[in-house]
Short mmCIF file of C-alpha atoms in Angstrom, two decimals:
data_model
loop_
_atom_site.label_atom_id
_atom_site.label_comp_id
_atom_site.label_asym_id
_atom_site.label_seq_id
_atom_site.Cartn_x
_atom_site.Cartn_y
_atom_site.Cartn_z
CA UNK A 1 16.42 -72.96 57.25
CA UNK A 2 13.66 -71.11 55.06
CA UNK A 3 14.45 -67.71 57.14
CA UNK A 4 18.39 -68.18 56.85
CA UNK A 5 18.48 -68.55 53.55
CA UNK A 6 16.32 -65.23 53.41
CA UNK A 7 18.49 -63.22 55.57
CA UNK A 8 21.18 -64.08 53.52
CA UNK A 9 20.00 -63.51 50.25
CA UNK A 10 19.17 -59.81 51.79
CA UNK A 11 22.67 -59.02 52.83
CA UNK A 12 23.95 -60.48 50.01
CA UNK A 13 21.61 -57.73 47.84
CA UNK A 14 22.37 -55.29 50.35
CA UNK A 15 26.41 -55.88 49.31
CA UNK A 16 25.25 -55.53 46.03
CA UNK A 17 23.57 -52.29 46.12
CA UNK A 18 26.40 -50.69 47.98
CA UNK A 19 28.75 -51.42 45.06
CA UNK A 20 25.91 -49.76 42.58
CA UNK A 21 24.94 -53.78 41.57
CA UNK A 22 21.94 -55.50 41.21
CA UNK A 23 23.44 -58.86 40.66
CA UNK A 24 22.85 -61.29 44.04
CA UNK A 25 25.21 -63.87 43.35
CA UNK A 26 27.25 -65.08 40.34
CA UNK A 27 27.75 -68.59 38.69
CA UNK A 28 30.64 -69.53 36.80
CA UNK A 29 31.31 -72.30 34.40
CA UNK A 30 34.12 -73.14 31.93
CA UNK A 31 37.92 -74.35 31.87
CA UNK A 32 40.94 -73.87 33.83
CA UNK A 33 40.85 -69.35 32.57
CA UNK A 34 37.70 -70.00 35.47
CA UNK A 35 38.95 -73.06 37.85
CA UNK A 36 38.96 -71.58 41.34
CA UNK A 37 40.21 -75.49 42.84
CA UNK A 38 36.91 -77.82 41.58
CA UNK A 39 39.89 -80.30 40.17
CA UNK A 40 41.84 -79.82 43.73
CA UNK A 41 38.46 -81.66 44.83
CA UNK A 42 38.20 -84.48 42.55
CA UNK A 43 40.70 -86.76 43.15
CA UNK A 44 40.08 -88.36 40.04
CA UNK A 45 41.91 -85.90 38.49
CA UNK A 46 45.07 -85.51 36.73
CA UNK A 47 45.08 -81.53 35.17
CA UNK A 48 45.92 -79.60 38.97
CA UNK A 49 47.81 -76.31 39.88
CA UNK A 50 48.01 -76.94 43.90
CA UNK A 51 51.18 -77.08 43.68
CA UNK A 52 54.23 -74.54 44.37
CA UNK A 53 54.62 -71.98 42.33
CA UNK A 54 51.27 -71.64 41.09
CA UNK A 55 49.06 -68.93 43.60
CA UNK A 56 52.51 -67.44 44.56
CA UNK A 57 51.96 -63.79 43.44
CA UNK A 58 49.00 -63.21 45.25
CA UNK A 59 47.81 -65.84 47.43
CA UNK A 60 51.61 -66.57 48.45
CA UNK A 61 49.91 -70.31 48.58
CA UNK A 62 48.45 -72.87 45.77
CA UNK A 63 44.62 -72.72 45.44
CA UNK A 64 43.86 -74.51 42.53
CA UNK A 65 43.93 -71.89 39.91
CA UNK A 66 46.41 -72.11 36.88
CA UNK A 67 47.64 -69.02 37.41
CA UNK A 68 49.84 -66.92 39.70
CA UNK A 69 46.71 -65.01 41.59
CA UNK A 70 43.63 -64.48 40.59
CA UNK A 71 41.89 -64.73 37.71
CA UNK A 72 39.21 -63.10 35.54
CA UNK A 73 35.91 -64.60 37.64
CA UNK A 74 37.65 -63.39 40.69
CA UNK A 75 38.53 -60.18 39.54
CA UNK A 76 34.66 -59.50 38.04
CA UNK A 77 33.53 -61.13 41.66
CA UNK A 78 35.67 -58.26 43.54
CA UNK A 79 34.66 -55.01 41.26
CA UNK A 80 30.87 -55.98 42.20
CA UNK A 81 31.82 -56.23 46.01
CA UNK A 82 31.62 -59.86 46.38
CA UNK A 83 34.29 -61.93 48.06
CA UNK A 84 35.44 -65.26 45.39
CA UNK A 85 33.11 -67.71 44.58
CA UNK A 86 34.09 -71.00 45.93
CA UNK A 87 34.60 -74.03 44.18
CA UNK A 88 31.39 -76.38 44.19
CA UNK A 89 33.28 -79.23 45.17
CA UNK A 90 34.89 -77.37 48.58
CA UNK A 91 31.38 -76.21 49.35
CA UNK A 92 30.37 -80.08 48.76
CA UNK A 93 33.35 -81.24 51.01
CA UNK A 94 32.73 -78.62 53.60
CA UNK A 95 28.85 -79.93 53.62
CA UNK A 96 29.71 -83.24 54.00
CA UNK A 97 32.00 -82.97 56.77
CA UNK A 98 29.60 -80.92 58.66
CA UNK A 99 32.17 -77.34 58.71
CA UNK A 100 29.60 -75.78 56.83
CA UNK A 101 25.48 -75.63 56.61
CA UNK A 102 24.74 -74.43 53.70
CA UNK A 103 25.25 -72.82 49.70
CA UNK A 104 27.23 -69.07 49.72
CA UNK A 105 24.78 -66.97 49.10
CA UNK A 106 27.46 -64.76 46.28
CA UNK A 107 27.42 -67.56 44.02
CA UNK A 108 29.36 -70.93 42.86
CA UNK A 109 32.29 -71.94 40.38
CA UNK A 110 31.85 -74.87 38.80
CA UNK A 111 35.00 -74.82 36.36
CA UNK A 112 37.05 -77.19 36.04
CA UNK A 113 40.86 -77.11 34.35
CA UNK A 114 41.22 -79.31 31.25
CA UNK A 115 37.49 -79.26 30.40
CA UNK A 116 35.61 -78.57 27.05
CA UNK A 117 32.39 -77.74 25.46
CA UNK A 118 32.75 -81.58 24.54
CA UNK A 119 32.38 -84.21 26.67
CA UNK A 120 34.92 -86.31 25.22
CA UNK A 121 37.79 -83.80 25.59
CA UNK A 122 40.24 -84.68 28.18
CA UNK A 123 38.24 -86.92 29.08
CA UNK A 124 40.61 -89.20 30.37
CA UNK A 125 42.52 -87.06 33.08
CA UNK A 126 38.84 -86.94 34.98
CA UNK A 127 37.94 -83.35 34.24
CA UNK A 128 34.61 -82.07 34.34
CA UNK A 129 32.69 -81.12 30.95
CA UNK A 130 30.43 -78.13 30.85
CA UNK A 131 27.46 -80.68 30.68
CA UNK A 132 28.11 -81.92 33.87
CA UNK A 133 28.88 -78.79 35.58
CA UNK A 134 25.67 -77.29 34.14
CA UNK A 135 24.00 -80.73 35.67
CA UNK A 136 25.71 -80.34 39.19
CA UNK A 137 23.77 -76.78 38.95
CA UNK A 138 20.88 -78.11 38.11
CA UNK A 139 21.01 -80.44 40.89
CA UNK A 140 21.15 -77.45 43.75
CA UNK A 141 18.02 -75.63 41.72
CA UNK A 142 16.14 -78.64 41.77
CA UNK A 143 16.86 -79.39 45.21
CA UNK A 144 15.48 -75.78 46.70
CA UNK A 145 19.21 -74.08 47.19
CA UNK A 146 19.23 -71.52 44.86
CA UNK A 147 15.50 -69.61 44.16
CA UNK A 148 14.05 -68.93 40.99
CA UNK A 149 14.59 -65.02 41.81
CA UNK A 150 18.20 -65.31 43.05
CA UNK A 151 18.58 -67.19 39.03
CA UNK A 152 16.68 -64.38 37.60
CA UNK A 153 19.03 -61.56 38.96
CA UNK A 154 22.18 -63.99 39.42
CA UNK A 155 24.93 -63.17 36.59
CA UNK A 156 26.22 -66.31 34.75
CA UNK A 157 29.92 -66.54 33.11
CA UNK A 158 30.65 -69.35 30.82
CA UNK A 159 34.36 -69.17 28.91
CA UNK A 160 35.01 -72.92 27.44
CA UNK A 161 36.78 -73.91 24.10
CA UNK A 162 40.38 -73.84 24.61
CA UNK A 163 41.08 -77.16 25.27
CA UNK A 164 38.96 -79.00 22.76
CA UNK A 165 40.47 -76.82 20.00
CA UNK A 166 44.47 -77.91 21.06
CA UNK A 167 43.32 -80.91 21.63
CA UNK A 168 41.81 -81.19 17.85
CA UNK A 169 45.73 -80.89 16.85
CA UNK A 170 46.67 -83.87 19.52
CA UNK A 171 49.37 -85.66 17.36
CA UNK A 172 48.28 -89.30 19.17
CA UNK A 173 44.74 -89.20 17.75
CA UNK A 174 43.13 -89.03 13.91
CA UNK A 175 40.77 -85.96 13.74
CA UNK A 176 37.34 -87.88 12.22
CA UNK A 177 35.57 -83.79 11.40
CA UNK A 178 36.87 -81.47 9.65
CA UNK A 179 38.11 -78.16 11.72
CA UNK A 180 34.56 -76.41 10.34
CA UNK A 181 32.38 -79.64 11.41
CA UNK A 182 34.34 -79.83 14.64
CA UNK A 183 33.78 -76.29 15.42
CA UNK A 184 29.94 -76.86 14.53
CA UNK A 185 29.80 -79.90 17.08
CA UNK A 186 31.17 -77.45 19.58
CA UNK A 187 29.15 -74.72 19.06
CA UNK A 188 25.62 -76.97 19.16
CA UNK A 189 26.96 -77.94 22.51
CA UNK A 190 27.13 -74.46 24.04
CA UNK A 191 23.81 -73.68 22.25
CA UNK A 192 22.50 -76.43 24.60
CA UNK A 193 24.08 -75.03 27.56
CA UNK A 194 22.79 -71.47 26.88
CA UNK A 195 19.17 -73.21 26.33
CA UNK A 196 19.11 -74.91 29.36
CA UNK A 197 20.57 -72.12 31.69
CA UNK A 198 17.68 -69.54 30.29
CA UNK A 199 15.02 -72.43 30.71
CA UNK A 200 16.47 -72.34 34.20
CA UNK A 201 15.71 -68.72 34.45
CA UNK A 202 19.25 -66.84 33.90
CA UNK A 203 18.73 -63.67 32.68
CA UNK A 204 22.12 -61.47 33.01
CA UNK A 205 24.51 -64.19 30.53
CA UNK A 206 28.02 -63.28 29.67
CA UNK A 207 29.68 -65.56 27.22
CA UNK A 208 33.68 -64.87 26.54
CA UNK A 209 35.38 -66.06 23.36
CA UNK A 210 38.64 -67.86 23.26
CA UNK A 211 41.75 -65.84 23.44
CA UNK A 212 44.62 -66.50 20.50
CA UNK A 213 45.34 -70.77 21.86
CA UNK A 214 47.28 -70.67 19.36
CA UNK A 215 49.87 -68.79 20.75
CA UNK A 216 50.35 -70.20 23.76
CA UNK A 217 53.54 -71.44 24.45
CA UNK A 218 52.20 -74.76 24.75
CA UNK A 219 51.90 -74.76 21.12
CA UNK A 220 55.62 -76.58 20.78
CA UNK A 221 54.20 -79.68 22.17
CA UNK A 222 52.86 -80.32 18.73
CA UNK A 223 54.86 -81.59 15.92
CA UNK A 224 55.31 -78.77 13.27
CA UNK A 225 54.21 -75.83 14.77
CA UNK A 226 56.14 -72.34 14.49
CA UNK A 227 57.92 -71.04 17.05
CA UNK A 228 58.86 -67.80 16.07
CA UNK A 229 54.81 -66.57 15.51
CA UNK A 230 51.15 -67.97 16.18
CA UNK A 231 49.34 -71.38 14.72
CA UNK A 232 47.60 -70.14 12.12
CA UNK A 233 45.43 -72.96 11.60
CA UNK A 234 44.84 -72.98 15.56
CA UNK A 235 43.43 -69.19 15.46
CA UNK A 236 41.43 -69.73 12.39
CA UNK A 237 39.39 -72.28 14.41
CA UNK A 238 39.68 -70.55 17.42
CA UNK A 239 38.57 -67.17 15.25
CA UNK A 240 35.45 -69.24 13.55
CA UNK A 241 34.29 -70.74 17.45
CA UNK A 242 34.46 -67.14 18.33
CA UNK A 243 32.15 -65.69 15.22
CA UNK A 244 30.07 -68.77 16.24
CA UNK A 245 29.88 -67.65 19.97
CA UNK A 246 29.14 -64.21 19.32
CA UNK A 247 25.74 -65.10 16.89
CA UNK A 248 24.50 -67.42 19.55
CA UNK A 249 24.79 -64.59 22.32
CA UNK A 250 23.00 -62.18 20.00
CA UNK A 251 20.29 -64.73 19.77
CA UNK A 252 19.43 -65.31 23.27
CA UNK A 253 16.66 -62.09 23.59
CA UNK A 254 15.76 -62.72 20.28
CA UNK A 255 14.96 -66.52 21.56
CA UNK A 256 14.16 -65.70 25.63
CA UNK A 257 12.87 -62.46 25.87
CA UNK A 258 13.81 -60.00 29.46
CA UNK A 259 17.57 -62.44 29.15
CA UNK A 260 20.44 -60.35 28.26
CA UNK A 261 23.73 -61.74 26.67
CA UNK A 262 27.14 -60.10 26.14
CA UNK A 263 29.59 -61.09 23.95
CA UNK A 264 33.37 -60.59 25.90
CA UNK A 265 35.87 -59.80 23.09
CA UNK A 266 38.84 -61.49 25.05
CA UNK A 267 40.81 -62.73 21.50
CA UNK A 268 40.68 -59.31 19.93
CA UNK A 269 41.56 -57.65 23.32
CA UNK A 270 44.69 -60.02 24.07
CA UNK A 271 45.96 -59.36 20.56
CA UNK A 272 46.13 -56.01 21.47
CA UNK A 273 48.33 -56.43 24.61
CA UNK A 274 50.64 -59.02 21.94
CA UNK A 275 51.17 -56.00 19.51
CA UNK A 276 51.16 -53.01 22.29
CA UNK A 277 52.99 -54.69 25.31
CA UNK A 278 54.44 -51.68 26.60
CA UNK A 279 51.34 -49.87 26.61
CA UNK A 280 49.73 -52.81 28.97
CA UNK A 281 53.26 -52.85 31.04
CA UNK A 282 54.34 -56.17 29.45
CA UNK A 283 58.05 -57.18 28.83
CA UNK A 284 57.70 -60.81 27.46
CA UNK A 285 54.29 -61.69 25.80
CA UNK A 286 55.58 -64.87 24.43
CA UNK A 287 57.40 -67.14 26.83
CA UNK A 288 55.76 -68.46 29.78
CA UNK A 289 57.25 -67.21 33.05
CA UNK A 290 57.19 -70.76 34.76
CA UNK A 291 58.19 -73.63 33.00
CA UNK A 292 60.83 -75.25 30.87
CA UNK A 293 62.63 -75.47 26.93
CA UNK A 294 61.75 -73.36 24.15
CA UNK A 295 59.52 -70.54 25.47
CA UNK A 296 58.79 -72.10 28.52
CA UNK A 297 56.16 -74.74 26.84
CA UNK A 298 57.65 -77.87 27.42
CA UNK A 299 56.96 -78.69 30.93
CA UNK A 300 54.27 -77.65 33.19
CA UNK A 301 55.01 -74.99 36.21
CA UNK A 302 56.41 -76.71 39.36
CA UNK A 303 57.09 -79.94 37.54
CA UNK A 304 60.66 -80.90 38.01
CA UNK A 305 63.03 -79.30 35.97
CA UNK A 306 61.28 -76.22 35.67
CA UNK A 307 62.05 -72.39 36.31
CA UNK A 308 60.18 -69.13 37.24
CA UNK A 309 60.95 -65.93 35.82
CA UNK A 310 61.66 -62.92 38.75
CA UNK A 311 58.64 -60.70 37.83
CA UNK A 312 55.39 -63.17 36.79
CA UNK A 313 53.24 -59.92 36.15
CA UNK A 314 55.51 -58.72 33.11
CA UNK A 315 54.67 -61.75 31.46
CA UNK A 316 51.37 -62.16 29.58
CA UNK A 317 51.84 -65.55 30.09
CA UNK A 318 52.13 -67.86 33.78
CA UNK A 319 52.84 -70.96 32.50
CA UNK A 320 52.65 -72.66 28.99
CA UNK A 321 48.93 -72.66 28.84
CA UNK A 322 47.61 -69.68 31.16
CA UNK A 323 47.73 -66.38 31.43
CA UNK A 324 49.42 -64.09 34.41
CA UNK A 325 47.63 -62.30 37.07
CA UNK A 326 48.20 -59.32 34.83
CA UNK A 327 46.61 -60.37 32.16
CA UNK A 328 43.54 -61.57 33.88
CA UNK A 329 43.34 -58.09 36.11
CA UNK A 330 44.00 -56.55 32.16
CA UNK A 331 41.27 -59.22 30.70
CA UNK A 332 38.67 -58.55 33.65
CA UNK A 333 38.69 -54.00 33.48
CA UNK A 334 38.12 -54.65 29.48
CA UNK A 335 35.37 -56.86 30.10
CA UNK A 336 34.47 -54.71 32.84
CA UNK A 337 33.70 -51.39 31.98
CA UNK A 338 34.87 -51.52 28.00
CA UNK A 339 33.74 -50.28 24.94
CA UNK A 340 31.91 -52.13 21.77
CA UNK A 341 35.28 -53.61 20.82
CA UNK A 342 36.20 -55.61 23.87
CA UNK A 343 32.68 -56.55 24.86
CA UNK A 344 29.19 -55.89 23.28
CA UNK A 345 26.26 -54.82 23.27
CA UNK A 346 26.85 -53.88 26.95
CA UNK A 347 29.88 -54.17 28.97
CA UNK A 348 29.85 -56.36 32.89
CA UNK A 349 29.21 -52.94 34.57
CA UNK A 350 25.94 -52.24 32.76
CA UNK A 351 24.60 -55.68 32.81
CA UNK A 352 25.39 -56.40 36.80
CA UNK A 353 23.46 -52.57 37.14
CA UNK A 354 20.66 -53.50 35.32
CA UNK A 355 16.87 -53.84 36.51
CA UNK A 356 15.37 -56.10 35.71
CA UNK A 357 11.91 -57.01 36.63
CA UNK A 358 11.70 -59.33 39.17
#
């Protein structure tokens, strides 16, 4: 088993160094922006996209992910030469039922839709936190499947937030923190997560900040907000998480020395595509392009009742919470191969090319 998991490793560097990477595998964590089908898996829960329409653009199937095609893990997964990174819970499945031996050797995805940086959020439609998905990591490290070497070279994605934020403005339940204390709660928990991935080993850490939430069309669901433009008092959170985010990744080699973190600019960068939509070869930035009532927020896509719109990748946003296929492909080249103001102090490209002492 020793020598498989050898060769593997091998050709999985060997893939690596023909795309110009030195990045073995990757490991992603975070909310339904990441979800390649963990919640498919758990049939505890409630938040899924595998259903019709949702995959239809590219995968001309469901898979899982919130989207219309792929999204921005994917897309990061296919400009280093990797195929997708499974969903744990598949790989689990296929391990249990004997149709597979053993861990991929490019990585895992451990998001799951509807998640948070809080335990508590969602908690109720059975989604899984970034504790435990950190945990169900943890659990493969400790039990010999991923090396201390493939951790040290592996790149780690974490992009988690969303949904405890629009779920702060949840009209059935009494905030008890203010927005600045809740924000601080949610910030201590990804300081934890960022601890205990580096204690792990992880070395190559990209950390992505929330994108406007408070422009999603999703946003009519609450009592009070505007229509016509953004939730202000959404984006100031989400604006203050993301100022938070940023000084904890510029922290981690002052606190684990030989670990590199990068800071992906994703609000700033989809602001850009809101006020320059032609530019970015968007005609609606925003309605959602699957879903039902005022711009296309109060139904989920493929719930009945709901439409689609005839060309998904015009629309920055899928449905009333996610972004297109377009927007992730859009989201992924900034993050990518960008400059200082869409991710810092070194874009994906640099960090996945690195070497770093092994």
């Amino acid at each position: 088993m020793e020598k498989l998991l050898i060769i593997i490793l091998h050709f999985s560097l060997l893939i690596s160094a023909i795309s110009g990477s030195n990045v073995p595998s990757i490991y992603v964590f975070g909310d339904s922006l990441f979800d390649a089908g963990n919640n498919h898996y758990n049939k505890n829960c409630t938040a899924q996209a595998d259903f019709p329409p949702y995959g239809s653009t590219f995968f001309h199937h469901p898979t899982g992910r919130f989207t219309n095609g792929r999204t921005v893990a994917d897309f990061i997964s296919r400009f280093i030469g990797f195929p997708f990174q499974q969903p744990f819970l598949e790989v689990q499945n296929e391990i249990k039922n004997g149709s597979t031996k053993g861990y991929p050797s490019n990585g895992l995805n451990f998001a799951s839709a509807g998640s948070g940086v809080l335990r508590a959020t969602n908690q109720d439609s059975g989604v899984t936190p970034i504790q435990v998905q950190l945990e169900q990591f943890r659990t493969l490290v400790g039990d010999g499947h991923i090396s201390k070497f493939v951790i040290q070279q592996s790149l780690f994605l974490l992009e988690s937030g969303s949904n405890d934020i629009f779920t702060y403005f949840d009209p059935f339940s009494t905030p008890t923190l203010t927005p600045d204390a809740y924000v601080g709660s949610m910030l201590l928990e990804v300081r934890k997560f960022i601890d205990q991935i580096c204690k792990l080993g992880a070395r190559r850490i990209a950390i992505f900040s929330l994108g406007p939430v408070g422009c999603v069309p999703a946003r009519v669901l609450l009592p009070g907000t505007p229509v016509t433009k953004c939730y202000g008092k959404m984006n100031k959170m989400v604006k203050n998480y993301n100022q938070g985010l940023e000084g904890l990744v510029n922290g981690i080699p002052v606190k684990y020395p030989g670990a590199f973190g990068v800071f992906g600019e994703v609000y700033k960068t989809v602001q850009d595509f809101r006020a320059n939509p032609r530019r970015y070869g968007f005609a609606n930035v925003t309605d959602a392009c699957c879903g039902d009532g005022i711009l296309g927020g109060f139904l989920q896509c493929g719930k009945e009742g709901y439409t689609v719109c005839k060309n998904p990748n015009k629309y920055l946003f899928w449905d009333f919470f996610h972004p297109s296929e377009h927007t992730y492909k859009l989201i992924a080249k900034a993050l990518w191969a960008g400059g200082h103001t869409r991710i810092r102090p070194l874009n994906l490209k640099t960090l996945a090319n690195m070497n770093l002492p092994h």
